[in-house]
Tab-separated table of C-alpha atoms in Angstrom:
chain	number	residue	atom	x	y	z
A	299	VAL	CA	133.644	120.339	48.856
A	300	SER	CA	135.314	118.180	46.038
A	301	ILE	CA	133.367	117.337	43.178
A	302	GLU	CA	133.206	113.589	44.313
A	303	GLU	CA	132.054	114.749	48.012
A	304	SER	CA	129.152	116.395	46.833
A	305	PHE	CA	128.098	113.955	44.711
A	306	ASN	CA	125.100	111.698	45.688
A	307	THR	CA	125.544	108.089	44.829
A	308	GLU	CA	121.770	107.875	44.469
A	309	ASN	CA	121.924	110.619	41.653
A	310	THR	CA	125.256	109.944	40.064
A	311	ILE	CA	125.103	108.665	36.417
A	312	THR	CA	127.433	106.653	34.703
A	313	ILE	CA	128.736	107.866	32.053
A	314	PHE	CA	130.861	105.834	29.244
A	315	PRO	CA	133.253	105.713	28.018
A	316	ASN	CA	134.981	107.592	30.131
A	317	PRO	CA	137.877	108.700	29.623
A	318	ALA	CA	136.152	109.488	25.546
A	319	TYR	CA	137.230	110.720	22.518
A	320	ASN	CA	133.806	112.040	20.700
A	321	LEU	CA	130.623	110.738	22.159
A	322	ILE	CA	129.819	110.099	25.863
A	323	GLN	CA	126.553	108.098	26.161
A	324	PHE	CA	124.457	107.190	29.317
A	325	PRO	CA	121.156	105.277	29.751
A	326	VAL	CA	118.690	107.795	29.980
A	327	ALA	CA	115.092	107.249	30.372
A	328	ALA	CA	113.389	110.155	28.779
A	329	ASN	CA	114.014	113.363	27.109
A	330	ALA	CA	116.462	114.983	29.076
A	331	GLN	CA	118.188	118.479	29.299
A	332	TYR	CA	121.972	118.562	29.673
A	333	PHE	CA	124.473	120.978	30.721
A	334	ILE	CA	128.708	120.616	31.031
A	335	TYR	CA	130.692	121.820	33.145
A	336	ASP	CA	134.581	122.654	32.858
A	337	ILE	CA	136.123	122.210	36.574
A	338	THR	CA	135.629	125.983	37.060
A	339	GLY	CA	131.849	125.536	36.709
A	340	LYS	CA	131.427	127.114	33.420
A	341	CYS	CA	129.074	125.886	30.849
A	342	GLN	CA	130.706	124.402	28.267
A	343	LEU	CA	127.599	122.390	26.103
A	344	THR	CA	124.108	122.590	26.623
A	345	GLY	CA	120.749	120.925	24.863
A	346	GLN	CA	118.426	118.137	24.507
A	347	THR	CA	118.706	113.962	24.435
A	348	VAL	CA	116.782	111.566	23.989
A	349	SER	CA	118.865	108.686	22.713
A	350	GLY	CA	121.535	108.490	26.208
A	351	LYS	CA	124.382	110.336	23.601
A	352	ILE	CA	126.212	113.550	23.692
A	353	ASP	CA	128.342	115.151	20.777
A	354	ILE	CA	131.350	116.317	22.751
A	355	SER	CA	134.186	116.688	19.342
A	356	GLY	CA	134.199	120.497	20.626
A	357	LEU	CA	134.911	120.387	23.893
A	358	PRO	CA	138.904	121.035	24.601
A	359	LYS	CA	140.785	118.461	26.909
A	360	GLY	CA	139.848	118.482	30.256
A	361	THR	CA	137.528	117.044	33.376
A	362	TYR	CA	133.706	117.502	32.966
A	363	ILE	CA	130.726	117.904	35.183
A	364	LEU	CA	127.435	116.521	33.343
A	365	ASN	CA	124.137	118.014	34.676
A	366	LEU	CA	121.433	115.945	33.532
A	367	ILE	CA	117.581	116.953	34.212
A	368	SER	CA	114.635	114.443	33.125
A	369	ASP	CA	111.287	114.163	34.148
A	370	THR	CA	112.358	110.920	36.425
A	371	GLY	CA	115.171	114.066	38.468
A	372	ASN	CA	118.761	115.312	38.096
A	373	GLN	CA	121.562	113.132	38.105
A	374	MET	CA	125.019	114.295	37.811
A	375	GLY	CA	128.440	112.740	36.128
A	376	LYS	CA	131.932	113.247	35.852
A	377	PHE	CA	133.781	112.133	32.228
A	378	VAL	CA	137.067	112.985	30.866
A	379	LYS	CA	137.935	114.519	26.988
A	380	LEU	CA	141.136	113.643	25.131
């Protein structure tokens, strides 16, 4: 099963800009915990966001999965870091 096949469109979050250099943004209605995984499944970054913005400047170039967990549920999205 590929990553795209495992996404449920109801739980997919829109990440912009995509691809991104230093910062990603996404719509978030509440305080949320995030996890960013590389394509091997290793967690590369984690934290809390209330603004819907995450600084990704410390990540190496590559493709990543954002897992966002909030009171409203769990959402996922894919982005590319340049």
